[in-house]
PDB file of C-alpha atoms in Angstrom:
ATOM      1  CA  ALA A   1      27.485 -49.087 -23.900  1.00 82.00           C
ATOM      2  CA  ILE A   2      27.082 -49.597 -20.145  1.00 89.00           C
ATOM      3  CA  SER A   3      26.219 -52.786 -18.247  1.00 87.00           C
ATOM      4  CA  GLU A   4      22.863 -52.830 -16.499  1.00 85.00           C
ATOM      5  CA  LEU A   5      24.694 -54.100 -13.399  1.00 84.00           C
ATOM      6  CA  GLY A   6      26.467 -50.762 -13.112  1.00 86.00           C
ATOM      7  CA  GLY A   7      29.455 -49.033 -14.602  1.00 88.00           C
ATOM      8  CA  SER A   8      30.360 -46.083 -16.762  1.00 91.00           C
ATOM      9  CA  GLY A   9      30.632 -45.173 -20.415  1.00 92.00           C
ATOM     10  CA  ASN A  10      31.576 -42.094 -22.420  1.00 93.00           C
ATOM     11  CA  ILE A  11      29.520 -39.913 -24.738  1.00 94.00           C
ATOM     12  CA  GLY A  12      31.752 -38.193 -27.257  1.00 94.00           C
ATOM     13  CA  VAL A  13      30.547 -34.948 -28.844  1.00 93.00           C
ATOM     14  CA  ARG A  14      32.039 -32.895 -31.664  1.00 92.00           C
ATOM     15  CA  LEU A  15      30.882 -29.336 -32.318  1.00 91.00           C
ATOM     16  CA  THR A  16      31.419 -27.993 -35.852  1.00 90.00           C
ATOM     17  CA  SER A  17      30.422 -24.937 -37.858  1.00 86.00           C
ATOM     18  CA  LYS A  18      27.694 -25.039 -40.531  1.00 83.00           C
ATOM     19  CA  GLU A  19      30.031 -24.010 -43.319  1.00 79.00           C
ATOM     20  CA  SER A  20      30.340 -26.213 -46.397  1.00 77.00           C
ATOM     21  CA  THR A  21      33.697 -27.301 -45.065  1.00 83.00           C
ATOM     22  CA  ALA A  22      32.755 -27.747 -41.432  1.00 85.00           C
ATOM     23  CA  GLN A  23      35.314 -26.452 -38.964  1.00 90.00           C
ATOM     24  CA  PRO A  24      35.654 -27.456 -35.313  1.00 91.00           C
ATOM     25  CA  VAL A  25      34.209 -24.941 -32.846  1.00 90.00           C
ATOM     26  CA  ARG A  26      36.570 -24.645 -29.906  1.00 92.00           C
ATOM     27  CA  ASP A  27      36.262 -23.175 -26.404  1.00 93.00           C
ATOM     28  CA  LYS A  28      32.458 -23.397 -26.326  1.00 92.00           C
ATOM     29  CA  THR A  29      30.294 -24.768 -23.518  1.00 94.00           C
ATOM     30  CA  VAL A  30      28.117 -27.811 -24.172  1.00 95.00           C
ATOM     31  CA  THR A  31      25.495 -28.970 -21.651  1.00 96.00           C
ATOM     32  CA  ILE A  32      24.088 -32.470 -21.279  1.00 96.00           C
ATOM     33  CA  GLN A  33      20.668 -33.298 -19.812  1.00 96.00           C
ATOM     34  CA  LEU A  34      19.674 -36.851 -18.893  1.00 96.00           C
ATOM     35  CA  GLY A  35      16.117 -38.143 -19.237  1.00 95.00           C
ATOM     36  CA  ALA A  36      13.756 -38.388 -16.285  1.00 95.00           C
ATOM     37  CA  LYS A  37      13.863 -42.183 -16.026  1.00 94.00           C
ATOM     38  CA  ALA A  38      17.655 -42.224 -15.912  1.00 95.00           C
ATOM     39  CA  LEU A  39      17.662 -39.589 -13.173  1.00 96.00           C
ATOM     40  CA  GLU A  40      14.997 -41.520 -11.243  1.00 95.00           C
ATOM     41  CA  TYR A  41      17.290 -44.542 -11.030  1.00 95.00           C
ATOM     42  CA  GLY A  42      20.393 -42.618 -10.052  1.00 95.00           C
ATOM     43  CA  VAL A  43      22.171 -42.403 -13.412  1.00 96.00           C
ATOM     44  CA  THR A  44      24.612 -39.483 -13.315  1.00 96.00           C
ATOM     45  CA  THR A  45      27.202 -37.682 -15.395  1.00 96.00           C
ATOM     46  CA  THR A  46      30.540 -36.648 -13.957  1.00 93.00           C
ATOM     47  CA  GLN A  47      29.864 -33.150 -15.258  1.00 93.00           C
ATOM     48  CA  SER A  48      26.792 -31.456 -16.722  1.00 94.00           C
ATOM     49  CA  THR A  49      28.762 -28.937 -18.801  1.00 95.00           C
ATOM     50  CA  ALA A  50      32.063 -29.176 -20.654  1.00 94.00           C
ATOM     51  CA  THR A  51      34.120 -26.932 -22.942  1.00 94.00           C
ATOM     52  CA  THR A  52      35.121 -28.021 -26.427  1.00 93.00           C
ATOM     53  CA  ASP A  53      38.827 -28.549 -27.097  1.00 94.00           C
ATOM     54  CA  PHE A  54      40.796 -27.490 -30.171  1.00 94.00           C
ATOM     55  CA  ASN A  55      39.072 -30.234 -32.184  1.00 94.00           C
ATOM     56  CA  GLY A  56      35.648 -29.029 -31.064  1.00 92.00           C
ATOM     57  CA  GLU A  57      35.262 -32.154 -28.945  1.00 94.00           C
ATOM     58  CA  VAL A  58      33.997 -32.853 -25.429  1.00 95.00           C
ATOM     59  CA  VAL A  59      33.421 -36.085 -23.518  1.00 95.00           C
ATOM     60  CA  PHE A  60      30.730 -36.760 -20.921  1.00 96.00           C
ATOM     61  CA  ALA A  61      31.083 -39.799 -18.642  1.00 95.00           C
ATOM     62  CA  VAL A  62      27.757 -41.439 -17.751  1.00 96.00           C
ATOM     63  CA  ASN A  63      27.520 -43.632 -14.638  1.00 96.00           C
ATOM     64  CA  VAL A  64      24.903 -46.327 -13.939  1.00 95.00           C
ATOM     65  CA  PRO A  65      24.760 -47.249 -10.229  1.00 93.00           C
ATOM     66  CA  GLU A  66      25.230 -50.795  -8.973  1.00 85.00           C
ATOM     67  CA  GLY A  67      22.486 -52.420  -6.923  1.00 80.00           C
ATOM     68  CA  LEU A  68      19.414 -51.670  -9.032  1.00 85.00           C
ATOM     69  CA  THR A  69      16.730 -54.341  -8.669  1.00 80.00           C
ATOM     70  CA  ALA A  70      15.778 -56.574 -11.580  1.00 77.00           C
ATOM     71  CA  ALA A  71      12.533 -54.599 -12.025  1.00 83.00           C
ATOM     72  CA  GLN A  72      14.391 -51.272 -11.994  1.00 89.00           C
ATOM     73  CA  ARG A  73      16.962 -52.520 -14.507  1.00 87.00           C
ATOM     74  CA  GLU A  74      14.227 -53.782 -16.820  1.00 87.00           C
ATOM     75  CA  ASP A  75      12.357 -50.464 -16.589  1.00 91.00           C
ATOM     76  CA  LEU A  76      15.543 -48.540 -17.333  1.00 92.00           C
ATOM     77  CA  LYS A  77      16.364 -50.775 -20.307  1.00 89.00           C
ATOM     78  CA  ASN A  78      12.859 -50.378 -21.727  1.00 90.00           C
ATOM     79  CA  THR A  79      13.057 -46.583 -21.564  1.00 90.00           C
ATOM     80  CA  GLY A  80      16.778 -46.245 -22.174  1.00 90.00           C
ATOM     81  CA  ILE A  81      19.230 -43.654 -20.901  1.00 95.00           C
ATOM     82  CA  ASN A  82      18.029 -40.709 -22.943  1.00 96.00           C
ATOM     83  CA  TYR A  83      20.102 -37.558 -23.202  1.00 96.00           C
ATOM     84  CA  GLN A  84      20.077 -34.243 -25.040  1.00 96.00           C
ATOM     85  CA  LEU A  85      22.913 -31.811 -25.701  1.00 96.00           C
ATOM     86  CA  THR A  86      22.598 -28.022 -25.707  1.00 95.00           C
ATOM     87  CA  TYR A  87      24.924 -25.344 -27.100  1.00 92.00           C
ATOM     88  CA  VAL A  88      24.324 -21.594 -26.833  1.00 89.00           C
ATOM     89  CA  GLU A  89      25.687 -19.097 -29.403  1.00 87.00           C
ATOM     90  CA  ASN A  90      24.778 -15.385 -29.365  1.00 86.00           C
ATOM     91  CA  ASN A  91      21.960 -16.067 -26.911  1.00 88.00           C
ATOM     92  CA  VAL A  92      20.458 -18.647 -29.254  1.00 90.00           C
ATOM     93  CA  SER A  93      20.099 -22.164 -27.871  1.00 90.00           C
ATOM     94  CA  TYR A  94      20.765 -25.107 -30.166  1.00 90.00           C
ATOM     95  CA  LYS A  95      19.610 -28.564 -29.042  1.00 92.00           C
ATOM     96  CA  SER A  96      20.571 -31.940 -30.411  1.00 91.00           C
ATOM     97  CA  GLU A  97      18.099 -34.705 -31.141  1.00 93.00           C
ATOM     98  CA  ILE A  98      17.341 -36.895 -28.124  1.00 95.00           C
ATOM     99  CA  GLN A  99      19.720 -39.851 -28.178  1.00 94.00           C
ATOM    100  CA  LYS A 100      20.263 -42.977 -26.079  1.00 93.00           C
ATOM    101  CA  VAL A 101      23.125 -44.704 -24.328  1.00 93.00           C
ATOM    102  CA  LYS A 102      23.084 -48.441 -25.024  1.00 89.00           C
ATOM    103  CA  ILE A 103      22.502 -50.624 -21.969  1.00 91.00           C
ATOM    104  CA  THR A 104      23.938 -54.139 -22.184  1.00 87.00           C
ATOM    105  CA  THR A 105      22.989 -57.289 -20.298  1.00 83.00           C
ATOM    106  CA  PRO A 106      26.070 -59.191 -19.146  1.00 82.00           C
ATOM    107  CA  SER A 107      26.458 -62.931 -19.455  1.00 85.00           C
ATOM    108  CA  VAL A 108      25.991 -64.350 -15.952  1.00 87.00           C
ATOM    109  CA  SER A 109      26.689 -67.898 -14.790  1.00 91.00           C
ATOM    110  CA  LEU A 110      25.461 -69.694 -11.673  1.00 92.00           C
ATOM    111  CA  ASN A 111      27.810 -72.546 -10.782  1.00 92.00           C
ATOM    112  CA  ILE A 112      27.315 -75.313  -8.232  1.00 93.00           C
ATOM    113  CA  LEU A 113      30.624 -75.682  -6.415  1.00 90.00           C
ATOM    114  CA  ASN A 114      30.559 -78.456  -3.854  1.00 89.00           C
ATOM    115  CA  ALA A 115      28.345 -81.305  -5.056  1.00 87.00           C
ATOM    116  CA  THR A 116      30.282 -84.533  -4.531  1.00 83.00           C
ATOM    117  CA  ASN A 117      27.663 -86.925  -5.893  1.00 86.00           C
ATOM    118  CA  ASN A 118      26.057 -87.549  -9.257  1.00 86.00           C
ATOM    119  CA  ILE A 119      22.369 -88.451  -9.026  1.00 85.00           C
ATOM    120  CA  ASP A 120      20.490 -89.053 -12.285  1.00 85.00           C
ATOM    121  CA  ASN A 121      23.256 -87.223 -14.169  1.00 85.00           C
ATOM    122  CA  GLN A 122      22.884 -84.103 -12.025  1.00 86.00           C
ATOM    123  CA  ALA A 123      24.831 -82.615  -9.141  1.00 89.00           C
ATOM    124  CA  GLY A 124      23.658 -84.308  -5.983  1.00 89.00           C
ATOM    125  CA  TYR A 125      23.755 -84.278  -2.204  1.00 89.00           C
ATOM    126  CA  ILE A 126      23.060 -87.366  -0.081  1.00 88.00           C
ATOM    127  CA  LEU A 127      21.352 -87.084   3.301  1.00 86.00           C
ATOM    128  CA  ASN A 128      20.270 -89.833   5.653  1.00 84.00           C
ATOM    129  CA  ASN A 129      16.743 -89.769   7.030  1.00 78.00           C
ATOM    130  CA  VAL A 130      17.592 -89.792  10.733  1.00 79.00           C
ATOM    131  CA  GLY A 131      19.085 -86.340  11.135  1.00 80.00           C
ATOM    132  CA  SER A 132      21.624 -85.117   8.624  1.00 88.00           C
ATOM    133  CA  THR A 133      22.828 -81.892   7.040  1.00 91.00           C
ATOM    134  CA  ALA A 134      24.247 -80.818   3.695  1.00 91.00           C
ATOM    135  CA  THR A 135      25.116 -77.436   2.213  1.00 93.00           C
ATOM    136  CA  ILE A 136      24.474 -76.454  -1.381  1.00 93.00           C
ATOM    137  CA  GLN A 137      27.055 -73.837  -2.328  1.00 94.00           C
ATOM    138  CA  ALA A 138      26.930 -71.869  -5.564  1.00 94.00           C
ATOM    139  CA  GLN A 139      28.718 -68.879  -7.034  1.00 93.00           C
ATOM    140  CA  LEU A 140      27.401 -66.140  -9.300  1.00 92.00           C
ATOM    141  CA  ASN A 141      29.868 -64.890 -11.907  1.00 91.00           C
ATOM    142  CA  ASN A 142      29.776 -62.066 -14.437  1.00 87.00           C
ATOM    143  CA  GLN A 143      31.266 -63.762 -17.478  1.00 85.00           C
ATOM    144  CA  SER A 144      31.543 -60.444 -19.293  1.00 78.00           C
ATOM    145  CA  SER A 145      33.956 -58.996 -16.728  1.00 80.00           C
ATOM    146  CA  GLY A 146      35.263 -62.147 -15.025  1.00 82.00           C
ATOM    147  CA  GLU A 147      34.170 -60.808 -11.642  1.00 84.00           C
ATOM    148  CA  GLN A 148      31.926 -62.381  -9.032  1.00 87.00           C
ATOM    149  CA  VAL A 149      28.477 -60.827  -8.595  1.00 85.00           C
ATOM    150  CA  ALA A 150      27.896 -59.787  -4.997  1.00 83.00           C
ATOM    151  CA  ASP A 151      24.767 -59.051  -2.976  1.00 81.00           C
ATOM    152  CA  GLN A 152      22.289 -60.579  -5.430  1.00 84.00           C
ATOM    153  CA  THR A 153      19.354 -62.833  -4.601  1.00 89.00           C
ATOM    154  CA  VAL A 154      19.293 -66.538  -5.475  1.00 93.00           C
ATOM    155  CA  LYS A 155      16.096 -68.561  -5.013  1.00 95.00           C
ATOM    156  CA  LEU A 156      15.787 -72.242  -4.137  1.00 94.00           C
ATOM    157  CA  VAL A 157      12.574 -74.171  -4.816  1.00 94.00           C
ATOM    158  CA  PHE A 158      11.954 -77.911  -4.415  1.00 93.00           C
ATOM    159  CA  ASP A 159       9.829 -79.805  -6.940  1.00 92.00           C
ATOM    160  CA  ASN A 160       7.813 -81.561  -4.204  1.00 91.00           C
ATOM    161  CA  PRO A 161       6.712 -78.993  -1.615  1.00 92.00           C
ATOM    162  CA  GLN A 162       4.927 -81.567   0.540  1.00 92.00           C
ATOM    163  CA  LEU A 163       7.987 -83.751   0.915  1.00 91.00           C
ATOM    164  CA  ALA A 164      10.292 -80.734   1.144  1.00 92.00           C
ATOM    165  CA  SER A 165       8.283 -79.469   4.110  1.00 93.00           C
ATOM    166  CA  LEU A 166       9.919 -82.226   6.145  1.00 92.00           C
ATOM    167  CA  LEU A 167      13.292 -80.497   5.669  1.00 93.00           C
ATOM    168  CA  THR A 168      14.601 -77.173   6.899  1.00 93.00           C
ATOM    169  CA  VAL A 169      16.671 -74.937   4.625  1.00 94.00           C
ATOM    170  CA  ASN A 170      18.497 -71.979   6.159  1.00 93.00           C
ATOM    171  CA  GLY A 171      16.182 -72.313   9.126  1.00 90.00           C
ATOM    172  CA  GLN A 172      12.994 -72.292   7.032  1.00 90.00           C
ATOM    173  CA  LEU A 173      10.636 -75.061   5.963  1.00 87.00           C
ATOM    174  CA  GLY A 174      11.852 -76.616   2.733  1.00 86.00           C
ATOM    175  CA  SER A 175       8.456 -75.972   1.160  1.00 84.00           C
ATOM    176  CA  SER A 176       8.987 -72.217   1.503  1.00 81.00           C
ATOM    177  CA  ASN A 177      10.165 -69.867  -1.245  1.00 82.00           C
ATOM    178  CA  ILE A 178      13.722 -69.754   0.067  1.00 90.00           C
ATOM    179  CA  THR A 179      16.077 -66.932  -0.877  1.00 90.00           C
ATOM    180  CA  ALA A 180      19.645 -66.050   0.003  1.00 90.00           C
ATOM    181  CA  SER A 181      22.013 -63.332  -1.151  1.00 87.00           C
ATOM    182  CA  THR A 182      25.444 -63.814  -2.657  1.00 87.00           C
ATOM    183  CA  ASP A 183      28.361 -62.778  -0.481  1.00 86.00           C
ATOM    184  CA  THR A 184      29.505 -59.177  -0.828  1.00 78.00           C
ATOM    185  CA  THR A 185      33.079 -60.184  -1.606  1.00 81.00           C
ATOM    186  CA  ASN A 186      33.105 -63.477  -3.512  1.00 89.00           C
ATOM    187  CA  GLY A 187      29.628 -63.979  -4.977  1.00 89.00           C
ATOM    188  CA  LEU A 188      29.055 -67.192  -2.979  1.00 93.00           C
ATOM    189  CA  VAL A 189      25.633 -68.283  -1.759  1.00 94.00           C
ATOM    190  CA  SER A 190      24.796 -71.198   0.538  1.00 94.00           C
ATOM    191  CA  PHE A 191      21.666 -73.193   1.326  1.00 94.00           C
ATOM    192  CA  ASN A 192      21.992 -75.352   4.444  1.00 95.00           C
ATOM    193  CA  ILE A 193      19.638 -78.349   4.272  1.00 93.00           C
ATOM    194  CA  GLU A 194      18.796 -80.292   7.414  1.00 93.00           C
ATOM    195  CA  VAL A 195      16.820 -83.460   8.027  1.00 91.00           C
ATOM    196  CA  PRO A 196      15.341 -83.051  11.519  1.00 90.00           C
ATOM    197  CA  SER A 197      15.997 -85.888  13.954  1.00 88.00           C
ATOM    198  CA  THR A 198      12.394 -85.694  15.148  1.00 89.00           C
ATOM    199  CA  LEU A 199      10.729 -87.116  12.016  1.00 89.00           C
ATOM    200  CA  SER A 200       8.256 -89.959  12.401  1.00 90.00           C
ATOM    201  CA  ASP A 201       8.957 -93.381  10.879  1.00 90.00           C
ATOM    202  CA  GLU A 202       6.450 -92.638   8.113  1.00 91.00           C
ATOM    203  CA  GLU A 203       8.152 -89.327   7.285  1.00 90.00           C
ATOM    204  CA  LYS A 204      11.588 -90.952   7.246  1.00 90.00           C
ATOM    205  CA  GLU A 205      10.328 -93.628   4.875  1.00 90.00           C
ATOM    206  CA  ALA A 206       8.802 -91.030   2.557  1.00 90.00           C
ATOM    207  CA  LEU A 207      12.103 -89.149   2.348  1.00 88.00           C
ATOM    208  CA  SER A 208      14.129 -92.302   1.716  1.00 88.00           C
ATOM    209  CA  LYS A 209      11.918 -93.397  -1.191  1.00 88.00           C
ATOM    210  CA  GLN A 210      12.098 -90.284  -3.336  1.00 89.00           C
ATOM    211  CA  VAL A 211      14.845 -88.019  -4.672  1.00 90.00           C
ATOM    212  CA  LEU A 212      14.019 -84.319  -4.479  1.00 92.00           C
ATOM    213  CA  THR A 213      14.982 -81.867  -7.196  1.00 93.00           C
ATOM    214  CA  ALA A 214      15.922 -78.352  -6.085  1.00 93.00           C
ATOM    215  CA  THR A 215      16.036 -75.537  -8.639  1.00 94.00           C
ATOM    216  CA  LEU A 216      18.322 -72.579  -7.935  1.00 95.00           C
ATOM    217  CA  THR A 217      17.483 -69.400  -9.851  1.00 94.00           C
ATOM    218  CA  GLU A 218      19.636 -66.279  -9.933  1.00 91.00           C
ATOM    219  CA  THR A 219      17.506 -63.159 -10.212  1.00 84.00           C
ATOM    220  CA  LEU A 220      19.791 -61.070 -12.423  1.00 80.00           C
ATOM    221  CA  THR A 221      19.100 -62.847 -15.695  1.00 82.00           C
ATOM    222  CA  GLY A 222      17.045 -65.855 -14.588  1.00 86.00           C
ATOM    223  CA  ASN A 223      19.688 -68.571 -15.089  1.00 90.00           C
ATOM    224  CA  GLN A 224      18.918 -71.809 -13.296  1.00 92.00           C
ATOM    225  CA  GLN A 225      20.749 -74.843 -11.959  1.00 93.00           C
ATOM    226  CA  GLN A 226      19.197 -78.021 -10.612  1.00 92.00           C
ATOM    227  CA  VAL A 227      20.526 -80.358  -7.955  1.00 92.00           C
ATOM    228  CA  LYS A 228      19.265 -83.628  -6.537  1.00 92.00           C
ATOM    229  CA  VAL A 229      18.830 -84.246  -2.826  1.00 91.00           C
TER     230      VAL A 229
END
């Protein structure tokens, strides 16, 4: 089995004779061919041919690249990593049935790291309405491997676009569909929220009267976290 986020796995093959007491067939060349969808998305094998050992066995390592988009990963999972093995004896080609490598979906967590307030039993950030800033920081972790997930998109959406439009987030209007990518080394992602100092008295009052809910969504598996602002 290989993670959809990338990695490698082995296909073990054993070649035996057709006798009633099957014997291992040694020193013979076996070829592996991957399916078209796997090749389209950059799946490779470390070698396309291998020679059986004294037990009639060969191993092919299959590699799934990192960095496939969510749509590409889903397409690959739906089709599967198909492969077929071929062995030639006395100019006669023998082919195996088409088989599949199992693709697994890792358990991914999105954790809010720096919220210092609790608002309505959720992580919260407090801003004043006369020009203030706060940073929502989260980290994306692969719980299957214990590693941080780098260079992946996280989305932030407020529940009240009209009110959120009074804020700026990472230099964009808060009512926008705001995205940011996790850091390439530690899986961290940040959303910098700013209350402009140029708001009118009516806009300041509107912000002070209502708590906004922001939903962060990681795009690998769709996990979400909510924070209050």
